[in-house]
Amino acid sequence: MPQIDESTRVREAISLDRPWVTVVWDDPVNLMSYVAYVFRSYFGVTAAEAERLMLQVHNNGRAIVATGDRESMERHVEAMHGYGLWATLDRAEE
Amino acid sequence: MEFRREDSGTVSAMFEPIEVDLLRNVTSQLLQMLGSVDADDAAMLAQPAIRRLLPDAYPNDPEAAEEFRRFTADGLLEGKLANATTVLAALGDDEPADASADASLDAPAHDPLPVPIVLTEQQVQSWLRTLTDLRLVLADRLQIDPHGTPQLDDEQAHVVNDVYNWLGMMQESLVYAIDA
């Protein structure tokens, strides 16, 4: 059926456009106060959101702090490395 | 040493002379280390301390990680060097030897006075990053495990650990001062 073909194609297109994510990992060195400060000052999120992300890093071992195209995520990762945070980029999970 | 924000927007703290010397010492070592890094030397970049300063951006894709490093390592190193240089500059010049000799002739021995350290908003940014870089390098030396416990157990471990914690307190004090 043509409709199925169409929806498959759309799904593939979406999958090709699957965004990238910036991941910040927990490390035993960086202080919680500093990590929250970096999120707030670099990503411009509220203090509460920065705290939430920082705790997610601390408790879950990692947090996705940004989603978007690959170039932007590379820019974020580079900035995080400038701050001394352990950041990587990856494809967003489906 | 505790940083406070002044009305003028600067952040300041009184440092004991021994604290100034210590921070100058470790920052100079960091500068030397950063200055010796050749971003094209794969073996050097593989050293754990360097790797922590310039981590893999793509943990599961060595090729992409390599390419990312090729495009970013020089700039990141330059930034880290500039930050450490900014920290050193704010600590002032090392006391010239002849000046202290003169002083000892004229003045009775006394405890050296605390030194005011005053930082602009921009200098604070360099300080925060350099304190992080220093702690990352020291953490590697202390073999700090994922729970934050040092595994190094030699005669210097205590001293290094004290410096590591002291740098952390300094950073926290800075964060609170600018966050307040």
CSV table of C-alpha atoms in Angstrom, one decimal:
chain,number,residue,atom,x,y,z
A,1,MET,CA,0.0,0.0,0.0
A,2,PRO,CA,1.3,3.4,-1.0
A,3,GLN,CA,0.4,4.9,2.4
A,4,ILE,CA,2.7,2.4,4.2
A,5,ASP,CA,5.6,3.2,1.8
A,6,GLU,CA,5.0,6.8,2.5
A,7,SER,CA,5.1,6.5,6.2
A,8,THR,CA,8.2,4.3,6.1
A,9,ARG,CA,9.9,6.9,4.0
A,10,VAL,CA,8.9,9.6,6.4
A,11,ARG,CA,10.2,7.5,9.3
A,12,GLU,CA,13.5,7.0,7.6
A,13,ALA,CA,13.8,10.7,6.9
A,14,ILE,CA,13.1,11.4,10.5
A,15,SER,CA,15.7,8.9,11.6
A,16,LEU,CA,18.3,10.4,9.3
A,17,ASP,CA,17.6,13.7,10.9
A,18,ARG,CA,17.9,12.2,14.3
A,19,PRO,CA,19.4,15.0,16.3
A,20,TRP,CA,22.6,15.0,18.3
A,21,VAL,CA,22.9,15.4,22.0
A,22,THR,CA,25.5,16.9,24.4
A,23,VAL,CA,26.1,14.6,27.3
A,24,VAL,CA,27.9,15.7,30.5
A,25,TRP,CA,29.3,12.8,32.6
A,26,ASP,CA,29.7,12.6,36.3
A,27,ASP,CA,33.3,12.9,37.5
A,28,PRO,CA,34.7,12.8,41.0
A,29,VAL,CA,36.6,16.0,40.6
A,30,ASN,CA,34.3,18.8,39.6
A,31,LEU,CA,32.3,20.4,42.4
A,32,MET,CA,28.5,20.3,42.3
A,33,SER,CA,28.4,24.1,42.8
A,34,TYR,CA,30.7,24.6,39.8
A,35,VAL,CA,28.9,22.3,37.5
A,36,ALA,CA,25.5,24.0,38.3
A,37,TYR,CA,27.2,27.3,37.7
A,38,VAL,CA,28.5,26.2,34.3
A,39,PHE,CA,25.1,25.0,33.2
A,40,ARG,CA,23.5,28.3,34.3
A,41,SER,CA,26.0,30.6,32.9
A,42,TYR,CA,26.8,28.8,29.6
A,43,PHE,CA,23.3,27.4,28.7
A,44,GLY,CA,21.5,30.3,30.3
A,45,VAL,CA,19.1,28.0,32.1
A,46,THR,CA,17.5,29.0,35.4
A,47,ALA,CA,19.2,28.2,38.7
A,48,ALA,CA,16.5,25.5,39.4
A,49,GLU,CA,17.1,23.9,36.0
A,50,ALA,CA,20.8,24.0,36.4
A,51,GLU,CA,20.5,22.4,39.7
A,52,ARG,CA,18.2,19.7,38.3
A,53,LEU,CA,20.7,18.9,35.5
A,54,MET,CA,23.6,18.9,37.9
A,55,LEU,CA,21.9,16.4,40.2
A,56,GLN,CA,21.0,14.3,37.2
A,57,VAL,CA,24.7,14.1,36.3
A,58,HIS,CA,25.6,13.4,39.9
A,59,ASN,CA,23.0,10.8,40.6
A,60,ASN,CA,22.6,9.1,37.2
A,61,GLY,CA,26.2,9.4,36.0
A,62,ARG,CA,25.2,11.5,33.0
A,63,ALA,CA,22.8,14.1,31.7
A,64,ILE,CA,21.7,15.3,28.3
A,65,VAL,CA,22.2,19.0,28.6
A,66,ALA,CA,21.5,20.0,25.0
A,67,THR,CA,19.9,18.6,21.8
A,68,GLY,CA,20.3,19.8,18.3
A,69,ASP,CA,22.4,19.6,15.1
A,70,ARG,CA,25.8,18.1,15.2
A,71,GLU,CA,27.7,21.3,14.7
A,72,SER,CA,26.0,23.0,17.6
A,73,MET,CA,26.6,20.0,19.8
A,74,GLU,CA,30.3,20.0,18.9
A,75,ARG,CA,30.4,23.6,19.9
A,76,HIS,CA,28.8,22.9,23.3
A,77,VAL,CA,31.1,20.0,23.9
A,78,GLU,CA,34.2,22.1,23.1
A,79,ALA,CA,32.9,24.8,25.5
A,80,MET,CA,32.3,22.2,28.3
A,81,HIS,CA,35.9,21.0,27.8
A,82,GLY,CA,37.0,24.6,28.2
A,83,TYR,CA,35.3,24.6,31.6
A,84,GLY,CA,36.9,21.3,32.4
A,85,LEU,CA,33.7,19.3,32.4
A,86,TRP,CA,33.7,15.8,30.9
A,87,ALA,CA,31.3,16.1,27.9
A,88,THR,CA,30.7,14.0,24.8
A,89,LEU,CA,28.3,14.0,21.9
A,90,ASP,CA,26.1,11.3,20.5
A,91,ARG,CA,23.1,10.6,18.4
A,92,ALA,CA,19.8,11.2,20.3
A,93,GLU,CA,18.2,7.9,21.2
A,94,GLU,CA,15.1,6.9,19.2
B,1,MET,CA,41.0,33.1,52.0
B,2,GLU,CA,37.4,33.7,51.3
B,3,PHE,CA,36.2,35.5,48.2
B,4,ARG,CA,33.5,38.3,48.5
B,5,ARG,CA,31.9,40.3,45.9
B,6,GLU,CA,32.5,44.1,46.2
B,7,ASP,CA,30.0,46.8,45.3
B,8,SER,CA,32.1,47.6,42.3
B,9,GLY,CA,31.5,44.2,40.9
B,10,THR,CA,34.9,42.8,41.5
B,11,VAL,CA,35.5,39.8,43.7
B,12,SER,CA,38.3,39.9,46.3
B,13,ALA,CA,39.9,37.8,49.0
B,14,MET,CA,42.8,38.1,51.4
B,15,PHE,CA,45.5,35.5,50.7
B,16,GLU,CA,48.2,34.6,53.2
B,17,PRO,CA,51.6,35.0,51.5
B,18,ILE,CA,52.1,31.3,51.7
B,19,GLU,CA,48.9,30.8,49.8
B,20,VAL,CA,50.0,33.1,47.1
B,21,ASP,CA,53.3,31.2,46.8
B,22,LEU,CA,51.5,27.9,46.6
B,23,LEU,CA,49.0,28.9,44.0
B,24,ARG,CA,51.8,30.6,42.0
B,25,ASN,CA,53.8,27.4,42.2
B,26,VAL,CA,51.1,25.0,41.1
B,27,THR,CA,49.9,27.3,38.4
B,28,SER,CA,53.4,27.7,37.0
B,29,GLN,CA,53.7,24.0,36.8
B,30,LEU,CA,50.3,23.8,35.0
B,31,LEU,CA,51.5,26.4,32.5
B,32,GLN,CA,54.7,24.4,31.9
B,33,MET,CA,52.7,21.2,31.4
B,34,LEU,CA,50.2,22.9,29.0
B,35,GLY,CA,53.0,24.5,27.1
B,36,SER,CA,54.7,21.2,26.5
B,37,VAL,CA,51.6,19.6,25.0
B,38,ASP,CA,51.9,19.0,21.3
B,39,ALA,CA,48.3,18.6,20.0
B,40,ASP,CA,49.7,16.5,17.1
B,41,ASP,CA,51.5,14.0,19.4
B,42,ALA,CA,49.0,11.1,19.9
B,43,ALA,CA,51.1,9.4,22.5
B,44,MET,CA,51.2,12.6,24.6
B,45,LEU,CA,47.5,13.2,24.2
B,46,ALA,CA,46.9,9.6,25.5
B,47,GLN,CA,48.5,10.5,28.9
B,48,PRO,CA,45.7,10.3,31.5
B,49,ALA,CA,46.1,13.8,32.8
B,50,ILE,CA,46.1,15.3,29.3
B,51,ARG,CA,43.3,13.1,28.3
B,52,ARG,CA,41.2,14.5,31.2
B,53,LEU,CA,42.0,18.1,30.1
B,54,LEU,CA,41.1,17.2,26.4
B,55,PRO,CA,38.6,14.3,26.7
B,56,ASP,CA,37.3,12.3,23.8
B,57,ALA,CA,34.2,14.0,22.4
B,58,TYR,CA,33.1,10.7,20.7
B,59,PRO,CA,33.7,7.8,23.1
B,60,ASN,CA,32.5,5.2,20.6
B,61,ASP,CA,33.9,6.6,17.4
B,62,PRO,CA,37.7,7.0,17.5
B,63,GLU,CA,37.8,8.5,14.0
B,64,ALA,CA,35.3,11.3,14.9
B,65,ALA,CA,37.1,11.8,18.2
B,66,GLU,CA,40.4,12.2,16.4
B,67,GLU,CA,38.9,14.7,14.0
B,68,PHE,CA,37.2,16.7,16.8
B,69,ARG,CA,40.5,16.8,18.6
B,70,ARG,CA,42.3,18.0,15.5
B,71,PHE,CA,39.9,20.9,15.2
B,72,THR,CA,39.6,21.9,18.9
B,73,ALA,CA,42.8,20.8,20.8
B,74,ASP,CA,44.9,23.9,19.8
B,75,GLY,CA,42.2,26.3,20.7
B,76,LEU,CA,41.4,24.6,24.0
B,77,LEU,CA,45.1,24.5,25.0
B,78,GLU,CA,45.5,28.2,24.1
B,79,GLY,CA,42.5,29.0,26.3
B,80,LYS,CA,43.8,27.0,29.2
B,81,LEU,CA,47.3,28.6,28.8
B,82,ALA,CA,45.7,32.1,28.7
B,83,ASN,CA,43.6,31.3,31.8
B,84,ALA,CA,46.6,30.1,33.8
B,85,THR,CA,48.6,33.2,32.7
B,86,THR,CA,45.8,35.4,34.0
B,87,VAL,CA,45.9,33.7,37.4
B,88,LEU,CA,49.6,34.2,37.6
B,89,ALA,CA,49.3,37.8,36.7
B,90,ALA,CA,46.7,38.5,39.4
B,91,LEU,CA,49.1,37.0,42.0
B,92,GLY,CA,51.7,39.7,41.3
B,93,ASP,CA,55.4,39.3,40.8
B,94,ASP,CA,57.4,37.0,42.8
B,95,GLU,CA,59.1,39.0,45.5
B,96,PRO,CA,62.5,40.2,44.2
B,97,ALA,CA,65.3,38.7,46.3
B,98,ASP,CA,67.1,42.0,46.8
B,99,ALA,CA,64.0,43.8,48.1
B,100,SER,CA,63.5,41.3,50.9
B,101,ALA,CA,67.2,41.5,51.7
B,102,ASP,CA,66.8,45.3,52.2
B,103,ALA,CA,63.8,44.9,54.3
B,104,SER,CA,65.5,42.4,56.6
B,105,LEU,CA,68.2,45.0,57.3
B,106,ASP,CA,65.8,47.8,58.3
B,107,ALA,CA,62.7,46.2,59.7
B,108,PRO,CA,62.4,43.7,62.5
B,109,ALA,CA,61.2,40.2,61.5
B,110,HIS,CA,57.4,40.1,61.4
B,111,ASP,CA,54.7,37.8,60.0
B,112,PRO,CA,54.2,38.6,56.4
B,113,LEU,CA,50.9,40.5,55.8
B,114,PRO,CA,48.0,39.0,53.9
B,115,VAL,CA,47.8,39.9,50.3
B,116,PRO,CA,44.6,41.3,48.8
B,117,ILE,CA,43.7,39.5,45.6
B,118,VAL,CA,41.1,41.5,43.5
B,119,LEU,CA,39.5,40.0,40.4
B,120,THR,CA,37.4,41.4,37.7
B,121,GLU,CA,34.5,39.4,36.4
B,122,GLN,CA,36.6,38.3,33.4
B,123,GLN,CA,39.5,37.3,35.6
B,124,VAL,CA,37.1,35.2,37.7
B,125,GLN,CA,36.2,33.2,34.7
B,126,SER,CA,39.9,32.4,34.1
B,127,TRP,CA,40.4,31.5,37.8
B,128,LEU,CA,37.4,29.1,37.8
B,129,ARG,CA,38.7,27.3,34.8
B,130,THR,CA,42.3,27.1,35.9
B,131,LEU,CA,41.3,25.9,39.4
B,132,THR,CA,39.4,23.1,37.6
B,133,ASP,CA,42.4,22.2,35.4
B,134,LEU,CA,44.7,22.2,38.4
B,135,ARG,CA,42.3,19.8,40.2
B,136,LEU,CA,41.9,17.6,37.2
B,137,VAL,CA,45.7,17.2,36.9
B,138,LEU,CA,46.1,16.7,40.7
B,139,ALA,CA,43.2,14.2,40.7
B,140,ASP,CA,45.1,12.1,38.2
B,141,ARG,CA,48.3,12.3,40.3
B,142,LEU,CA,46.3,11.3,43.4
B,143,GLN,CA,44.6,8.5,41.5
B,144,ILE,CA,41.2,9.6,42.6
B,145,ASP,CA,38.7,6.9,42.1
B,146,PRO,CA,35.2,7.3,40.8
B,147,HIS,CA,33.9,7.8,44.4
B,148,GLY,CA,36.3,10.7,44.9
B,149,THR,CA,38.8,8.8,47.1
B,150,PRO,CA,42.5,9.1,46.5
B,151,GLN,CA,44.2,5.8,45.9
B,152,LEU,CA,47.8,7.3,45.9
B,153,ASP,CA,49.6,6.2,49.0
B,154,ASP,CA,53.1,7.6,49.1
B,155,GLU,CA,54.7,10.2,51.4
B,156,GLN,CA,53.5,13.1,49.3
B,157,ALA,CA,49.9,12.0,49.0
B,158,HIS,CA,48.8,13.9,52.1
B,159,VAL,CA,50.3,17.2,50.9
B,160,VAL,CA,49.0,16.8,47.4
B,161,ASN,CA,45.6,15.9,48.8
B,162,ASP,CA,45.6,19.0,51.0
B,163,VAL,CA,46.4,21.2,48.0
B,164,TYR,CA,43.7,19.5,45.9
B,165,ASN,CA,41.1,20.2,48.6
B,166,TRP,CA,42.3,23.7,49.2
B,167,LEU,CA,41.9,24.5,45.5
B,168,GLY,CA,38.4,23.1,45.7
B,169,MET,CA,37.6,25.4,48.6
B,170,MET,CA,38.9,28.3,46.7
B,171,GLN,CA,36.8,27.5,43.7
B,172,GLU,CA,33.7,27.0,45.7
B,173,SER,CA,34.3,30.3,47.5
B,174,LEU,CA,34.6,32.0,44.0
B,175,VAL,CA,31.4,30.3,42.7
B,176,TYR,CA,29.5,31.5,45.8
B,177,ALA,CA,30.9,35.0,45.6
B,178,ILE,CA,29.7,35.5,42.0
B,179,ASP,CA,26.5,33.5,42.4
B,180,ALA,CA,25.4,35.5,45.5
